[in-house]
Coordinates of C-alpha atoms and ligand atoms in Angstrom, one line a residue:
M231 CA -6.4 -1.7 20.2
K232 CA -8.7 0.4 18.1
A233 CA -8.0 0.9 14.4
L234 CA -7.5 4.5 13.3
V235 CA -9.5 5.5 10.2
L236 CA -8.3 8.5 8.3
D237 CA -11.7 9.4 6.6
L238 CA -10.6 11.2 3.5
D239 CA -13.0 9.7 1.0
G240 CA -15.9 8.0 2.9
S241 CA -14.8 4.5 1.6
V242 CA -13.9 2.8 4.8
L243 CA -17.2 1.3 6.2
P244 CA -17.4 1.1 10.0
L245 CA -15.0 -1.3 11.8
Q246 CA -15.7 -3.2 15.0
A247 CA -13.4 -1.1 17.1
E248 CA -12.3 2.2 15.5
R249 CA -11.4 5.8 16.0
R250 CA -12.3 7.9 13.0
I251 CA -10.8 11.3 12.1
A252 CA -12.8 13.4 9.5
L253 CA -10.4 14.5 6.8
Q254 CA -12.7 15.0 3.8
D255 CA -11.5 18.7 3.5
W256 CA -8.0 17.3 2.7
Q257 CA -9.2 15.0 -0.1
E258 CA -8.7 17.3 -3.1
C259 CA -5.2 18.4 -1.8
L260 CA -3.9 14.9 -0.9
R261 CA -5.6 12.5 -3.3
F262 CA -3.4 11.0 -6.1
S263 CA -0.5 13.4 -5.5
C264 CA 0.5 16.5 -3.3
R265 CA 3.5 18.4 -2.2
M266 CA 5.8 17.0 0.6
S267 CA 4.8 20.0 2.8
D268 CA 1.2 18.9 2.6
L269 CA 2.2 15.5 4.0
D270 CA 4.3 17.3 6.7
A271 CA 1.2 19.2 7.7
L272 CA -0.9 16.0 7.8
G273 CA 1.9 14.4 9.9
D274 CA 1.7 17.2 12.4
L275 CA -2.1 16.9 12.6
L276 CA -1.9 13.2 13.1
A277 CA 1.1 13.1 15.6
E278 CA -0.9 12.6 18.7
H279 CA -3.1 9.8 17.2
C280 CA -0.3 7.7 15.8
Q281 CA 1.2 6.5 19.0
G282 CA 2.1 2.8 19.1
P283 CA 1.4 0.2 16.4
V284 CA -2.3 1.1 15.9
P285 CA -3.4 -0.1 12.4
V286 CA -4.3 2.9 10.2
F287 CA -6.9 2.7 7.3
M288 CA -6.5 5.5 4.8
G289 CA -9.0 4.7 2.1
S290 CA -8.4 4.4 -1.6
G291 CA -4.9 3.4 -2.9
D292 CA -4.9 7.0 -4.2
F293 CA -3.8 7.9 -0.7
H294 CA -1.0 5.4 -0.4
H295 CA 1.7 8.2 -0.2
L296 CA 0.2 9.1 3.2
G297 CA 2.3 6.2 4.5
I298 CA 5.3 8.6 4.4
P299 CA 4.2 10.6 7.5
L300 CA 3.0 7.4 9.3
I301 CA 6.3 5.6 8.8
R302 CA 8.2 8.8 9.8
A303 CA 6.2 8.8 13.1
R304 CA 7.4 5.3 13.8
R305 CA 10.9 5.4 12.6
T306 CA 13.1 2.8 14.3
M307 CA 16.8 2.2 13.4
G308 CA 17.2 -0.8 11.2
M309 CA 13.6 -1.2 10.3
D310 CA 12.4 -2.9 7.1
V311 CA 9.3 -1.7 5.4
V312 CA 7.2 -4.4 3.7
V313 CA 4.7 -3.1 1.1
L314 CA 2.1 -5.4 -0.4
D315 CA 1.1 -3.9 -3.7
N316 CA 0.4 -4.7 -7.3
H317 CA 2.7 -1.8 -8.4
P318 CA 6.2 -0.8 -7.5
D319 CA 5.1 2.6 -6.2
N320 CA 8.7 3.7 -7.0
M321 CA 8.1 5.7 -10.2
R322 CA 9.6 9.0 -11.1
F323 CA 7.3 11.9 -10.4
P324 CA 8.8 15.3 -10.5
W325 CA 5.8 17.3 -9.2
G326 CA 5.8 16.3 -5.6
V327 CA 4.8 13.0 -4.1
H328 CA 2.3 10.7 -5.7
C329 CA 0.6 7.4 -4.7
G330 CA 2.9 5.6 -7.2
S331 CA 6.1 7.3 -6.3
W332 CA 6.2 7.4 -2.5
V333 CA 8.5 4.4 -1.9
A334 CA 11.8 6.2 -2.9
H335 CA 11.0 8.8 -0.2
V336 CA 10.7 6.2 2.4
A337 CA 13.8 4.3 1.2
A338 CA 15.7 7.6 1.7
M339 CA 15.0 7.6 5.5
P340 CA 18.3 6.8 7.3
E341 CA 16.4 4.4 9.7
V342 CA 15.0 2.2 6.9
H343 CA 17.2 -0.8 6.1
A344 CA 15.2 -1.7 3.0
V345 CA 11.7 -1.4 1.4
H346 CA 10.4 -4.6 0.0
V347 CA 7.5 -4.2 -2.4
V348 CA 5.8 -7.6 -2.6
G349 CA 3.3 -9.1 -5.0
I350 CA 3.9 -6.9 -8.0
H351 CA 2.1 -8.3 -11.0
A352 CA 1.5 -5.0 -13.0
A353 CA 3.3 -4.2 -16.2
D354 CA 5.1 -1.3 -14.5
V355 CA 8.1 -3.6 -13.8
R356 CA 8.5 -4.8 -17.4
L357 CA 11.6 -3.8 -19.3
G358 CA 9.6 -1.2 -21.3
H359 CA 8.8 0.6 -18.1
F360 CA 12.3 0.3 -16.5
W361 CA 13.2 4.0 -17.4
E362 CA 10.2 5.1 -15.4
Q363 CA 11.5 3.7 -12.1
V364 CA 13.7 5.7 -9.5
W365 CA 16.9 3.7 -10.1
G366 CA 19.0 5.1 -7.1
P367 CA 17.4 3.1 -4.4
L368 CA 17.3 0.0 -6.5
Y369 CA 21.1 0.1 -7.2
Q370 CA 21.7 0.8 -3.5
A371 CA 19.6 -2.3 -2.6
K372 CA 17.3 0.0 -0.5
V373 CA 14.3 -1.1 -2.6
H374 CA 13.5 -4.7 -3.6
Y375 CA 10.7 -5.7 -6.0
W376 CA 9.1 -9.2 -5.4
T377 CA 7.2 -9.8 -8.6
V378 CA 4.9 -12.7 -9.7
Q379 CA 4.2 -13.8 -13.3
V380 CA 6.0 -10.8 -14.9
P381 CA 9.0 -11.2 -17.2
V382 CA 11.9 -9.6 -15.3
E383 CA 14.8 -11.5 -16.7
Y384 CA 16.2 -8.2 -17.9
A385 CA 17.2 -7.6 -14.2
R386 CA 20.3 -9.5 -14.8
W387 CA 21.4 -7.4 -17.8
V388 CA 20.9 -4.1 -15.9
G389 CA 22.7 -5.4 -12.9
L390 CA 19.7 -5.6 -10.6
S391 CA 19.2 -9.4 -10.2
K392 CA 19.7 -9.1 -6.5
V393 CA 16.8 -6.7 -6.0
I394 CA 14.3 -7.5 -8.8
H395 CA 13.0 -11.0 -7.9
G396 CA 10.7 -12.9 -10.2
F397 CA 8.5 -15.9 -9.3
D398 CA 5.9 -18.1 -11.0
T399 CA 3.7 -18.5 -7.8
V400 CA 2.8 -16.3 -4.9
D401 CA 3.7 -19.2 -2.7
G402 CA 7.3 -19.4 -4.0
M403 CA 7.6 -15.6 -3.7
L404 CA 6.5 -15.6 0.0
E405 CA 8.8 -18.4 0.9
A406 CA 11.8 -16.6 -0.7
L407 CA 10.8 -13.4 1.0
D408 CA 10.6 -15.1 4.4
Q409 CA 14.1 -16.5 3.9
H410 CA 15.5 -13.2 2.8
L411 CA 14.2 -11.0 5.6
D412 CA 16.2 -10.7 8.8
A413 CA 13.8 -11.8 11.6
Q414 CA 15.6 -9.4 14.1
R415 CA 14.5 -6.3 12.3
P416 CA 11.4 -4.4 13.1
V417 CA 8.9 -4.2 10.3
Y418 CA 6.4 -1.6 9.2
L419 CA 3.8 -3.2 7.0
S420 CA 1.9 -1.2 4.3
V421 CA -0.9 -3.0 2.6
D422 CA -2.5 -1.8 -0.7
K423 CA -5.3 -4.3 -1.4
D424 CA -4.7 -3.9 -5.2
V425 CA -2.2 -6.7 -4.5
L426 CA -5.2 -9.0 -4.2
N427 CA -7.0 -11.0 -6.9
V428 CA -10.3 -9.4 -8.0
E429 CA -12.1 -12.5 -6.6
D430 CA -11.3 -11.4 -3.1
V431 CA -11.9 -7.6 -3.2
R432 CA -12.3 -4.9 -5.8
T433 CA -10.2 -1.6 -5.7
N434 CA -10.1 1.3 -8.1
W435 CA -6.7 0.1 -9.6
D436 CA -5.7 -2.9 -11.7
Q437 CA -5.1 -5.8 -9.4
G438 CA -2.6 -8.6 -8.8
V439 CA -2.9 -12.4 -8.1
M440 CA -2.4 -12.8 -4.4
R441 CA -5.2 -14.4 -2.4
Q442 CA -6.5 -13.3 0.9
H443 CA -5.2 -16.4 2.8
E444 CA -1.7 -15.7 1.4
L445 CA -1.8 -12.1 2.5
F446 CA -2.9 -13.3 6.0
E447 CA 0.2 -15.7 6.0
V448 CA 2.4 -12.6 5.6
L449 CA 0.7 -11.0 8.5
D450 CA 1.3 -14.1 10.6
A451 CA 4.9 -14.2 9.7
L452 CA 5.5 -10.5 10.6
R453 CA 3.1 -10.0 13.4
S454 CA 5.6 -10.3 16.3
R455 CA 7.9 -7.6 15.0
L456 CA 5.4 -5.1 13.6
I457 CA 5.9 -1.5 14.6
G458 CA 3.1 -0.2 12.4
V459 CA 0.5 -1.2 9.8
D460 CA -1.4 0.9 7.3
V461 CA -4.0 -0.3 4.8
T462 CA -5.3 1.3 1.6
G463 CA -7.1 -0.1 -1.5
E464 CA -10.7 0.8 -0.6
V465 CA -12.9 1.8 -3.5
S466 CA -14.2 5.3 -3.9
V467 CA -15.1 7.5 -6.9
Y468 CA -13.8 11.1 -6.9
R469 CA -13.8 13.8 -9.6
Y470 CA -10.9 16.1 -9.1
Q471 CA -11.6 19.9 -9.0
N472 CA -8.1 20.3 -10.3
A473 CA -7.9 19.6 -14.1
W474 CA -4.2 18.6 -13.9
K475 CA -5.0 15.8 -11.4
R476 CA -8.0 14.8 -13.5
R477 CA -5.7 14.4 -16.5
L478 CA -2.8 12.6 -14.7
S479 CA -5.2 10.0 -13.1
A480 CA -6.9 9.4 -16.5
L481 CA -3.3 8.8 -17.9
D482 CA -2.9 6.1 -15.3
G483 CA -6.0 4.3 -16.7
Q484 CA -8.1 4.7 -13.6
Q485 CA -11.4 5.1 -15.5
A486 CA -11.2 1.4 -16.4
H487 CA -11.5 0.3 -12.8
Q488 CA -14.6 2.2 -11.5
P489 CA -17.7 0.5 -10.3
A490 CA -20.5 0.6 -12.9
N491 CA -23.1 2.1 -10.6
T492 CA -23.9 2.9 -6.9
E493 CA -25.1 -0.6 -6.1
E494 CA -21.9 -2.1 -7.3
L495 CA -19.8 0.6 -5.4
Q496 CA -21.8 -0.4 -2.2
K497 CA -21.2 -4.1 -2.7
W498 CA -17.5 -3.6 -3.3
Q499 CA -17.3 -1.5 -0.2
Q500 CA -19.1 -4.2 1.8
D501 CA -16.7 -6.9 0.6
Q502 CA -13.8 -4.6 1.6
Q503 CA -15.4 -4.1 5.1
R504 CA -15.5 -7.9 5.6
F505 CA -11.9 -8.1 4.5
N506 CA -11.0 -5.3 6.9
Q507 CA -12.7 -7.0 9.9
S508 CA -10.9 -10.3 9.1
F509 CA -7.6 -8.6 8.7
L510 CA -7.9 -6.9 12.1
A511 CA -8.9 -10.1 13.8
R512 CA -5.8 -11.8 12.2
L513 CA -3.6 -8.9 13.2
Q514 CA -4.7 -9.1 16.9
P515 CA -5.8 -12.6 17.5
E516 CA -5.6 -12.2 21.3
A517 CA -7.8 -9.2 21.2
D518 CA -10.3 -11.1 19.0
S519 CA -10.5 -14.1 21.3
L520 CA -11.1 -11.8 24.3
H521 CA -13.8 -10.1 22.3
K522 CA -15.5 -13.5 21.6
L523 CA -15.3 -14.4 25.3
G524 CA -17.4 -11.2 25.9
R525 CA -14.6 -9.3 27.7
Ligands
MN700 MN1 -0.1 1.4 -3.8

């Protein structure tokens, strides 16, 4: 099965077997944030390309909200959505949809049993940022946070100890997640590579502590019930024409995570390319062994 590359920012280097859709004209409109009607329009455009569980690469994590139309296209009653991400992506954002606020929209889909955001290490889930979260889906247990090495003891005092889970190690977190998930439910998996340790890949966001082999273990555990997969977290540099978006992304501290120069950008993208190839091989082990046999 060929991967589908939504080429919005030129960051996804060629994959072994891919189909690529040129979407550079959409970058200014969609990157970082957009209106829900823009995502609807993109969903219409992609409808014919998104049949079956084809893995979709969307570029920088600044496009993570594009998961909304992709998940909508694969809606299955009772599905779980597993999001690997260093951030909860469930923040309040009153001006449309944004790459850190898309999870609440997915949790609102009647077909979705729950969204599990796994691998959160960022400060966003600390007590001081609790007011920034969308509370409704947390209190309805439609969204769970699986955090690692962040103080989340406050969850008990706000009545959310069943949905804000805290762990000392990634291993402990993944084991508890495995026990929690119902193996009968179909799963849509959305991977933002900012969940990974900077030793493995570099993204243009602050990153978490999960290692590549741990991420691949998640893939192994879910593979047989996956109904869709998307991947973000490539690295690309972009200057918004829109001053408002420029300001909002600066407020999120994005400048701190840019490559120093073009050589560094290329190196980071090549490391990402290696990760993507290994990810695809792990996702479709049969296809990979056939490929090696020369078929
Ligand atoms: Mn994300």
